[in-house]
């Protein structure tokens, strides 16, 4: 890949992390020229540009060197590290960002009398996080079937394709709407700044350090 002198940050194009991520970058002194419905936003002050993409694509884009940094949920980053990312350069969680807090949890239908993970043995669990769920089950020695779905995981029990689900819970509204009960937490998540384990050894590396410094200032003020 051709070396670049501008830094690229990937973030969610539209979703729960979009507004707070833009707000945070603004507080770090970054402003961008193009409107938000475009894929690419040109940085006006610092030589830092934005890529607006699907959140699930962000770790892969960093691993491929398409961008240096990404603002993404810890759940997405950790899932990538446990699956596709095992083959590529390791990614690091550079900073927790304090917004987009949610949990990756096991939820079961009301009639399931859940007390402990071993009760999941021999059951099917629907999830978009097969890596994180698989690791959690292995650690507990539970052999369950993992049904991977890209979305609408919460309707799987009603459809009879799963006995439980493993999905993100924020307000809990989705679970209530689907008569599911949260019974175990696998991961406490929030938006994080992700990047390569080894920063580029050029101007972009210096830019990352400058950004981290500003970020620490902004986060400290907010706390
Ligand atoms: C997530 C998750 C649940 C929902 C939980 O989906 O998959 O469906 O949020 O939030 P709640 O507890 O506040 O109801 P989201 O719509 O964010 O994105 P997705 O399309 O990637 O599933
Ligand atoms: Zn997503
Ligand atoms: Mg959802």
PDB file of C-alpha atoms and ligand atoms in Angstrom:
ATOM      1  CA  UNK A   1       0.000   0.000   0.000  1.00  0.00           C
ATOM      2  CA  UNK A   2       1.176   3.509  -0.861  1.00  0.00           C
ATOM      3  CA  UNK A   3       2.307   5.455   2.187  1.00  0.00           C
ATOM      4  CA  UNK A   4       0.045   8.338   3.189  1.00  0.00           C
ATOM      5  CA  UNK A   5       0.926  11.435   5.146  1.00  0.00           C
ATOM      6  CA  UNK A   6      -2.628  12.042   6.363  1.00  0.00           C
ATOM      7  CA  UNK A   7      -4.125  10.080   9.215  1.00  0.00           C
ATOM      8  CA  UNK A   8      -7.430   8.247   8.751  1.00  0.00           C
ATOM      9  CA  UNK A   9      -9.953   7.492  11.456  1.00  0.00           C
ATOM     10  CA  UNK A  10     -12.820   5.096  10.752  1.00  0.00           C
ATOM     11  CA  UNK A  11     -16.108   5.462  12.564  1.00  0.00           C
ATOM     12  CA  UNK A  12     -19.719   4.321  12.349  1.00  0.00           C
ATOM     13  CA  UNK A  13     -21.578   5.936   9.437  1.00  0.00           C
ATOM     14  CA  UNK A  14     -24.950   5.965  11.186  1.00  0.00           C
ATOM     15  CA  UNK A  15     -25.836   4.477  14.518  1.00  0.00           C
ATOM     16  CA  UNK A  16     -25.590   4.960  18.235  1.00  0.00           C
ATOM     17  CA  UNK A  17     -21.886   5.801  18.195  1.00  0.00           C
ATOM     18  CA  UNK A  18     -22.004   8.325  15.352  1.00  0.00           C
ATOM     19  CA  UNK A  19     -23.016  11.541  17.145  1.00  0.00           C
ATOM     20  CA  UNK A  20     -20.921  11.074  20.308  1.00  0.00           C
ATOM     21  CA  UNK A  21     -17.897  10.059  18.213  1.00  0.00           C
ATOM     22  CA  UNK A  22     -18.140  13.186  16.038  1.00  0.00           C
ATOM     23  CA  UNK A  23     -18.643  15.298  19.152  1.00  0.00           C
ATOM     24  CA  UNK A  24     -15.532  13.807  20.755  1.00  0.00           C
ATOM     25  CA  UNK A  25     -13.401  14.429  17.659  1.00  0.00           C
ATOM     26  CA  UNK A  26     -14.670  18.010  17.567  1.00  0.00           C
ATOM     27  CA  UNK A  27     -13.637  18.456  21.203  1.00  0.00           C
ATOM     28  CA  UNK A  28     -10.200  17.179  20.176  1.00  0.00           C
ATOM     29  CA  UNK A  29      -9.987  20.087  17.741  1.00  0.00           C
ATOM     30  CA  UNK A  30     -10.765  18.128  14.575  1.00  0.00           C
ATOM     31  CA  UNK A  31     -13.179  19.561  12.016  1.00  0.00           C
ATOM     32  CA  UNK A  32     -14.204  18.040   8.718  1.00  0.00           C
ATOM     33  CA  UNK A  33     -15.318  19.515   5.460  1.00  0.00           C
ATOM     34  CA  UNK A  34     -17.776  17.112   3.922  1.00  0.00           C
ATOM     35  CA  UNK A  35     -21.272  16.286   5.036  1.00  0.00           C
ATOM     36  CA  UNK A  36     -21.872  13.249   7.161  1.00  0.00           C
ATOM     37  CA  UNK A  37     -23.767  11.187   4.553  1.00  0.00           C
ATOM     38  CA  UNK A  38     -20.574  10.818   2.549  1.00  0.00           C
ATOM     39  CA  UNK A  39     -18.129   7.986   3.044  1.00  0.00           C
ATOM     40  CA  UNK A  40     -15.142  10.291   3.339  1.00  0.00           C
ATOM     41  CA  UNK A  41     -14.714  13.509   5.333  1.00  0.00           C
ATOM     42  CA  UNK A  42     -11.686  15.685   4.705  1.00  0.00           C
ATOM     43  CA  UNK A  43     -10.033  17.147   7.800  1.00  0.00           C
ATOM     44  CA  UNK A  44      -9.731  20.930   7.628  1.00  0.00           C
ATOM     45  CA  UNK A  45      -7.288  21.715  10.425  1.00  0.00           C
ATOM     46  CA  UNK A  46      -5.025  18.786  11.202  1.00  0.00           C
ATOM     47  CA  UNK A  47      -4.199  16.322   8.398  1.00  0.00           C
ATOM     48  CA  UNK A  48      -6.722  13.834   9.776  1.00  0.00           C
ATOM     49  CA  UNK A  49      -9.560  12.448   7.638  1.00  0.00           C
ATOM     50  CA  UNK A  50     -12.638  10.405   8.496  1.00  0.00           C
ATOM     51  CA  UNK A  51     -13.985   7.226   6.952  1.00  0.00           C
ATOM     52  CA  UNK A  52     -17.686   6.602   7.634  1.00  0.00           C
ATOM     53  CA  UNK A  53     -18.383   2.872   7.468  1.00  0.00           C
ATOM     54  CA  UNK A  54     -20.299  -0.034   8.988  1.00  0.00           C
ATOM     55  CA  UNK A  55     -19.024  -0.461  12.553  1.00  0.00           C
ATOM     56  CA  UNK A  56     -18.371  -4.171  12.010  1.00  0.00           C
ATOM     57  CA  UNK A  57     -15.919  -3.307   9.203  1.00  0.00           C
ATOM     58  CA  UNK A  58     -13.759  -1.005  11.340  1.00  0.00           C
ATOM     59  CA  UNK A  59     -11.299  -3.517  12.865  1.00  0.00           C
ATOM     60  CA  UNK A  60     -10.686  -5.094   9.437  1.00  0.00           C
ATOM     61  CA  UNK A  61      -9.986  -1.689   7.886  1.00  0.00           C
ATOM     62  CA  UNK A  62      -7.376  -0.981  10.581  1.00  0.00           C
ATOM     63  CA  UNK A  63      -5.832  -4.451  10.180  1.00  0.00           C
ATOM     64  CA  UNK A  64      -5.552  -3.869   6.426  1.00  0.00           C
ATOM     65  CA  UNK A  65      -3.923  -0.475   6.947  1.00  0.00           C
ATOM     66  CA  UNK A  66      -6.769   1.376   5.207  1.00  0.00           C
ATOM     67  CA  UNK A  67      -6.969   3.568   8.313  1.00  0.00           C
ATOM     68  CA  UNK A  68      -4.831   3.996  11.433  1.00  0.00           C
ATOM     69  CA  UNK A  69      -7.522   4.459  14.052  1.00  0.00           C
ATOM     70  CA  UNK A  70     -11.132   3.505  14.607  1.00  0.00           C
ATOM     71  CA  UNK A  71     -13.893   4.402  17.046  1.00  0.00           C
ATOM     72  CA  UNK A  72     -15.787   1.205  17.654  1.00  0.00           C
ATOM     73  CA  UNK A  73     -17.503  -0.823  20.356  1.00  0.00           C
ATOM     74  CA  UNK A  74     -15.224  -3.004  22.465  1.00  0.00           C
ATOM     75  CA  UNK A  75     -17.572  -5.875  21.546  1.00  0.00           C
ATOM     76  CA  UNK A  76     -16.786  -5.466  17.832  1.00  0.00           C
ATOM     77  CA  UNK A  77     -13.058  -5.086  18.452  1.00  0.00           C
ATOM     78  CA  UNK A  78     -12.813  -8.126  20.743  1.00  0.00           C
ATOM     79  CA  UNK A  79     -14.934 -10.256  18.408  1.00  0.00           C
ATOM     80  CA  UNK A  80     -12.578  -9.414  15.552  1.00  0.00           C
ATOM     81  CA  UNK A  81      -9.508 -10.273  17.645  1.00  0.00           C
ATOM     82  CA  UNK A  82     -10.979 -13.693  18.462  1.00  0.00           C
ATOM     83  CA  UNK A  83     -11.999 -14.538  14.888  1.00  0.00           C
ATOM     84  CA  UNK A  84     -10.717 -13.035  11.602  1.00  0.00           C
ATOM     85  CA  UNK A  85      -8.151 -10.887  13.392  1.00  0.00           C
ATOM     86  CA  UNK A  86      -6.195 -13.897  14.607  1.00  0.00           C
ATOM     87  CA  UNK A  87      -4.657 -14.049  11.118  1.00  0.00           C
ATOM     88  CA  UNK A  88      -3.531 -10.415  10.945  1.00  0.00           C
ATOM     89  CA  UNK A  89      -1.559  -7.783  12.844  1.00  0.00           C
ATOM     90  CA  UNK A  90      -2.812  -7.567  16.439  1.00  0.00           C
ATOM     91  CA  UNK A  91      -5.065  -4.602  17.236  1.00  0.00           C
ATOM     92  CA  UNK A  92      -4.987  -2.654  20.486  1.00  0.00           C
ATOM     93  CA  UNK A  93      -7.643  -0.904  22.527  1.00  0.00           C
ATOM     94  CA  UNK A  94      -5.832   2.431  22.863  1.00  0.00           C
ATOM     95  CA  UNK A  95      -8.430   4.228  25.021  1.00  0.00           C
ATOM     96  CA  UNK A  96     -11.876   3.540  26.447  1.00  0.00           C
ATOM     97  CA  UNK A  97     -14.066   6.492  25.395  1.00  0.00           C
ATOM     98  CA  UNK A  98     -16.817   6.464  28.016  1.00  0.00           C
ATOM     99  CA  UNK A  99     -19.854   6.517  25.718  1.00  0.00           C
ATOM    100  CA  UNK A 100     -21.956   3.846  24.027  1.00  0.00           C
ATOM    101  CA  UNK A 101     -21.978   1.761  27.166  1.00  0.00           C
ATOM    102  CA  UNK A 102     -23.773  -1.583  26.850  1.00  0.00           C
ATOM    103  CA  UNK A 103     -23.270  -5.237  27.759  1.00  0.00           C
ATOM    104  CA  UNK A 104     -22.999  -8.434  25.785  1.00  0.00           C
ATOM    105  CA  UNK A 105     -25.346 -10.759  27.631  1.00  0.00           C
ATOM    106  CA  UNK A 106     -27.060 -14.114  27.585  1.00  0.00           C
ATOM    107  CA  UNK A 107     -30.845 -13.799  27.565  1.00  0.00           C
ATOM    108  CA  UNK A 108     -33.416 -16.553  27.749  1.00  0.00           C
ATOM    109  CA  UNK A 109     -37.197 -16.870  27.310  1.00  0.00           C
ATOM    110  CA  UNK A 110     -39.236 -16.276  30.501  1.00  0.00           C
ATOM    111  CA  UNK A 111     -39.999 -20.002  30.930  1.00  0.00           C
ATOM    112  CA  UNK A 112     -36.282 -20.970  30.982  1.00  0.00           C
ATOM    113  CA  UNK A 113     -35.359 -21.366  34.670  1.00  0.00           C
ATOM    114  CA  UNK A 114     -31.729 -20.238  34.249  1.00  0.00           C
ATOM    115  CA  UNK A 115     -29.392 -20.360  37.239  1.00  0.00           C
ATOM    116  CA  UNK A 116     -25.967 -21.112  35.726  1.00  0.00           C
ATOM    117  CA  UNK A 117     -24.128 -21.445  32.396  1.00  0.00           C
ATOM    118  CA  UNK A 118     -23.981 -25.274  32.532  1.00  0.00           C
ATOM    119  CA  UNK A 119     -27.719 -25.290  31.823  1.00  0.00           C
ATOM    120  CA  UNK A 120     -26.857 -24.100  28.317  1.00  0.00           C
ATOM    121  CA  UNK A 121     -25.158 -27.432  27.507  1.00  0.00           C
ATOM    122  CA  UNK A 122     -26.777 -29.065  24.484  1.00  0.00           C
ATOM    123  CA  UNK A 123     -28.837 -25.921  23.784  1.00  0.00           C
ATOM    124  CA  UNK A 124     -28.629 -23.614  20.780  1.00  0.00           C
ATOM    125  CA  UNK A 125     -27.646 -19.980  21.336  1.00  0.00           C
ATOM    126  CA  UNK A 126     -28.178 -17.371  18.623  1.00  0.00           C
ATOM    127  CA  UNK A 127     -25.625 -14.541  18.396  1.00  0.00           C
ATOM    128  CA  UNK A 128     -23.727 -12.142  16.154  1.00  0.00           C
ATOM    129  CA  UNK A 129     -20.683 -12.723  18.397  1.00  0.00           C
ATOM    130  CA  UNK A 130     -19.633 -16.368  17.875  1.00  0.00           C
ATOM    131  CA  UNK A 131     -16.032 -15.617  18.908  1.00  0.00           C
ATOM    132  CA  UNK A 132     -16.850 -14.006  22.256  1.00  0.00           C
ATOM    133  CA  UNK A 133     -19.644 -16.483  23.011  1.00  0.00           C
ATOM    134  CA  UNK A 134     -17.486 -19.466  22.013  1.00  0.00           C
ATOM    135  CA  UNK A 135     -14.645 -18.318  24.293  1.00  0.00           C
ATOM    136  CA  UNK A 136     -17.034 -17.750  27.205  1.00  0.00           C
ATOM    137  CA  UNK A 137     -18.598 -21.213  26.788  1.00  0.00           C
ATOM    138  CA  UNK A 138     -15.190 -22.901  26.463  1.00  0.00           C
ATOM    139  CA  UNK A 139     -13.919 -21.245  29.655  1.00  0.00           C
ATOM    140  CA  UNK A 140     -16.891 -22.757  31.464  1.00  0.00           C
ATOM    141  CA  UNK A 141     -16.631 -26.144  29.778  1.00  0.00           C
ATOM    142  CA  UNK A 142     -20.124 -25.802  28.330  1.00  0.00           C
ATOM    143  CA  UNK A 143     -20.798 -27.516  24.977  1.00  0.00           C
ATOM    144  CA  UNK A 144     -23.619 -25.546  23.358  1.00  0.00           C
ATOM    145  CA  UNK A 145     -24.598 -24.990  19.740  1.00  0.00           C
ATOM    146  CA  UNK A 146     -23.791 -21.519  18.446  1.00  0.00           C
ATOM    147  CA  UNK A 147     -26.144 -20.190  15.758  1.00  0.00           C
ATOM    148  CA  UNK A 148     -24.560 -17.185  14.068  1.00  0.00           C
ATOM    149  CA  UNK A 149     -26.946 -14.497  12.811  1.00  0.00           C
ATOM    150  CA  UNK A 150     -26.012 -11.066  11.422  1.00  0.00           C
ATOM    151  CA  UNK A 151     -28.992  -9.366  13.058  1.00  0.00           C
ATOM    152  CA  UNK A 152     -32.451  -9.737  14.609  1.00  0.00           C
ATOM    153  CA  UNK A 153     -30.947 -12.248  17.012  1.00  0.00           C
ATOM    154  CA  UNK A 154     -33.691 -11.607  19.573  1.00  0.00           C
ATOM    155  CA  UNK A 155     -36.419 -13.239  17.484  1.00  0.00           C
ATOM    156  CA  UNK A 156     -34.564 -16.576  17.186  1.00  0.00           C
ATOM    157  CA  UNK A 157     -36.157 -18.149  20.316  1.00  0.00           C
ATOM    158  CA  UNK A 158     -39.646 -17.291  19.060  1.00  0.00           C
ATOM    159  CA  UNK A 159     -38.824 -18.801  15.666  1.00  0.00           C
ATOM    160  CA  UNK A 160     -37.638 -21.963  17.375  1.00  0.00           C
ATOM    161  CA  UNK A 161     -34.134 -21.698  15.915  1.00  0.00           C
ATOM    162  CA  UNK A 162     -32.469 -21.095  19.303  1.00  0.00           C
ATOM    163  CA  UNK A 163     -33.113 -21.688  23.025  1.00  0.00           C
ATOM    164  CA  UNK A 164     -31.229 -18.569  24.156  1.00  0.00           C
ATOM    165  CA  UNK A 165     -29.494 -15.554  22.695  1.00  0.00           C
ATOM    166  CA  UNK A 166     -26.253 -13.704  23.274  1.00  0.00           C
ATOM    167  CA  UNK A 167     -26.630 -10.073  22.197  1.00  0.00           C
ATOM    168  CA  UNK A 168     -25.993  -6.482  23.205  1.00  0.00           C
ATOM    169  CA  UNK A 169     -28.210  -4.936  25.849  1.00  0.00           C
ATOM    170  CA  UNK A 170     -28.347  -1.212  26.412  1.00  0.00           C
ATOM    171  CA  UNK A 171     -31.731  -0.056  27.738  1.00  0.00           C
ATOM    172  CA  UNK A 172     -33.109  -3.591  27.832  1.00  0.00           C
ATOM    173  CA  UNK A 173     -36.038  -2.483  25.680  1.00  0.00           C
ATOM    174  CA  UNK A 174     -35.365  -5.035  22.933  1.00  0.00           C
ATOM    175  CA  UNK A 175     -35.327  -7.896  25.432  1.00  0.00           C
ATOM    176  CA  UNK A 176     -38.586  -6.778  27.041  1.00  0.00           C
ATOM    177  CA  UNK A 177     -40.230  -6.427  23.619  1.00  0.00           C
ATOM    178  CA  UNK A 178     -39.252 -10.007  22.849  1.00  0.00           C
ATOM    179  CA  UNK A 179     -40.122 -11.467  26.267  1.00  0.00           C
ATOM    180  CA  UNK A 180     -36.506 -12.331  27.014  1.00  0.00           C
ATOM    181  CA  UNK A 181     -34.681 -12.084  30.346  1.00  0.00           C
ATOM    182  CA  UNK A 182     -31.019 -11.097  30.779  1.00  0.00           C
ATOM    183  CA  UNK A 183     -29.303 -13.780  32.866  1.00  0.00           C
ATOM    184  CA  UNK A 184     -25.517 -13.491  32.431  1.00  0.00           C
ATOM    185  CA  UNK A 185     -23.080 -10.799  31.282  1.00  0.00           C
ATOM    186  CA  UNK A 186     -20.140 -11.811  29.041  1.00  0.00           C
ATOM    187  CA  UNK A 187     -18.663  -8.377  28.418  1.00  0.00           C
ATOM    188  CA  UNK A 188     -19.099  -4.793  29.602  1.00  0.00           C
ATOM    189  CA  UNK A 189     -18.703  -2.711  26.481  1.00  0.00           C
ATOM    190  CA  UNK A 190     -18.351   0.923  25.449  1.00  0.00           C
ATOM    191  CA  UNK A 191     -16.882   2.819  22.529  1.00  0.00           C
ATOM    192  CA  UNK A 192     -13.097   2.552  22.368  1.00  0.00           C
ATOM    193  CA  UNK A 193     -10.329   3.990  20.259  1.00  0.00           C
ATOM    194  CA  UNK A 194      -8.773   1.073  18.382  1.00  0.00           C
ATOM    195  CA  UNK A 195      -5.496   1.030  16.501  1.00  0.00           C
ATOM    196  CA  UNK A 196      -2.628  -1.227  15.480  1.00  0.00           C
ATOM    197  CA  UNK A 197      -0.407  -2.587  18.258  1.00  0.00           C
ATOM    198  CA  UNK A 198       2.532  -0.864  16.531  1.00  0.00           C
ATOM    199  CA  UNK A 199       1.888   2.723  15.398  1.00  0.00           C
ATOM    200  CA  UNK A 200       3.230   3.839  12.003  1.00  0.00           C
ATOM    201  CA  UNK A 201       6.818   5.074  12.312  1.00  0.00           C
ATOM    202  CA  UNK A 202       6.160   8.297  10.374  1.00  0.00           C
ATOM    203  CA  UNK A 203       4.178  11.540  10.731  1.00  0.00           C
ATOM    204  CA  UNK A 204       1.017   9.538  11.208  1.00  0.00           C
ATOM    205  CA  UNK A 205       2.444   7.987  14.368  1.00  0.00           C
ATOM    206  CA  UNK A 206       3.180  11.494  15.694  1.00  0.00           C
ATOM    207  CA  UNK A 207      -0.379  12.544  14.816  1.00  0.00           C
ATOM    208  CA  UNK A 208      -1.764   9.572  16.750  1.00  0.00           C
ATOM    209  CA  UNK A 209       0.250  10.591  19.798  1.00  0.00           C
ATOM    210  CA  UNK A 210      -0.958  14.191  19.501  1.00  0.00           C
ATOM    211  CA  UNK A 211      -4.550  12.969  19.272  1.00  0.00           C
ATOM    212  CA  UNK A 212      -4.136  10.655  22.263  1.00  0.00           C
ATOM    213  CA  UNK A 213      -2.810  13.569  24.299  1.00  0.00           C
ATOM    214  CA  UNK A 214      -5.783  15.758  23.376  1.00  0.00           C
ATOM    215  CA  UNK A 215      -8.162  12.872  23.973  1.00  0.00           C
ATOM    216  CA  UNK A 216      -6.793  12.348  27.470  1.00  0.00           C
ATOM    217  CA  UNK A 217      -7.347  16.041  28.173  1.00  0.00           C
ATOM    218  CA  UNK A 218     -10.917  15.949  26.896  1.00  0.00           C
ATOM    219  CA  UNK A 219     -11.768  12.750  28.774  1.00  0.00           C
ATOM    220  CA  UNK A 220     -10.264  14.099  32.001  1.00  0.00           C
ATOM    221  CA  UNK A 221     -12.305  17.295  31.761  1.00  0.00           C
ATOM    222  CA  UNK A 222     -15.468  15.270  31.236  1.00  0.00           C
ATOM    223  CA  UNK A 223     -14.941  12.986  34.224  1.00  0.00           C
TER     224      UNK A 223
HETATM  225  C1  LIG B   1     -28.462  -3.641  19.445  1.00  0.00           C
HETATM  226  C2  LIG B   1     -28.652  -5.069  19.893  1.00  0.00           C
HETATM  227  C3  LIG B   1     -30.085  -5.121  20.340  1.00  0.00           C
HETATM  228  C4  LIG B   1     -30.342  -3.693  20.815  1.00  0.00           C
HETATM  229  C5  LIG B   1     -30.309  -3.603  22.314  1.00  0.00           C
HETATM  230  O1  LIG B   1     -28.860  -3.531  18.139  1.00  0.00           O
HETATM  231  O2  LIG B   1     -28.385  -5.972  18.828  1.00  0.00           O
HETATM  232  O3  LIG B   1     -30.914  -5.457  19.263  1.00  0.00           O
HETATM  233  O4  LIG B   1     -29.292  -2.875  20.287  1.00  0.00           O
HETATM  234  O5  LIG B   1     -30.560  -2.286  22.777  1.00  0.00           O
HETATM  235  P1  LIG B   1     -31.655  -2.009  23.897  1.00  0.00           P
HETATM  236  O6  LIG B   1     -31.305  -2.859  25.064  1.00  0.00           O
HETATM  237  O7  LIG B   1     -31.516  -0.547  24.183  1.00  0.00           O
HETATM  238  O8  LIG B   1     -32.986  -2.358  23.312  1.00  0.00           O
HETATM  239  P2  LIG B   1     -28.687  -2.192  17.298  1.00  0.00           P
HETATM  240  O9  LIG B   1     -30.021  -1.789  16.859  1.00  0.00           O
HETATM  241  O10 LIG B   1     -27.867  -1.194  18.040  1.00  0.00           O
HETATM  242  O11 LIG B   1     -27.776  -2.598  16.096  1.00  0.00           O
HETATM  243  P3  LIG B   1     -27.762  -3.880  15.125  1.00  0.00           P
HETATM  244  O12 LIG B   1     -28.582  -3.486  13.949  1.00  0.00           O
HETATM  245  O13 LIG B   1     -26.285  -3.998  14.808  1.00  0.00           O
HETATM  246  O14 LIG B   1     -28.313  -5.046  15.869  1.00  0.00           O
HETATM  247 ZN1  LIG B   2     -23.240  -3.304  13.717  1.00  0.00          ZN
HETATM  248 MG1  LIG B   3     -30.081  -5.329  17.083  1.00  0.00          MG
END
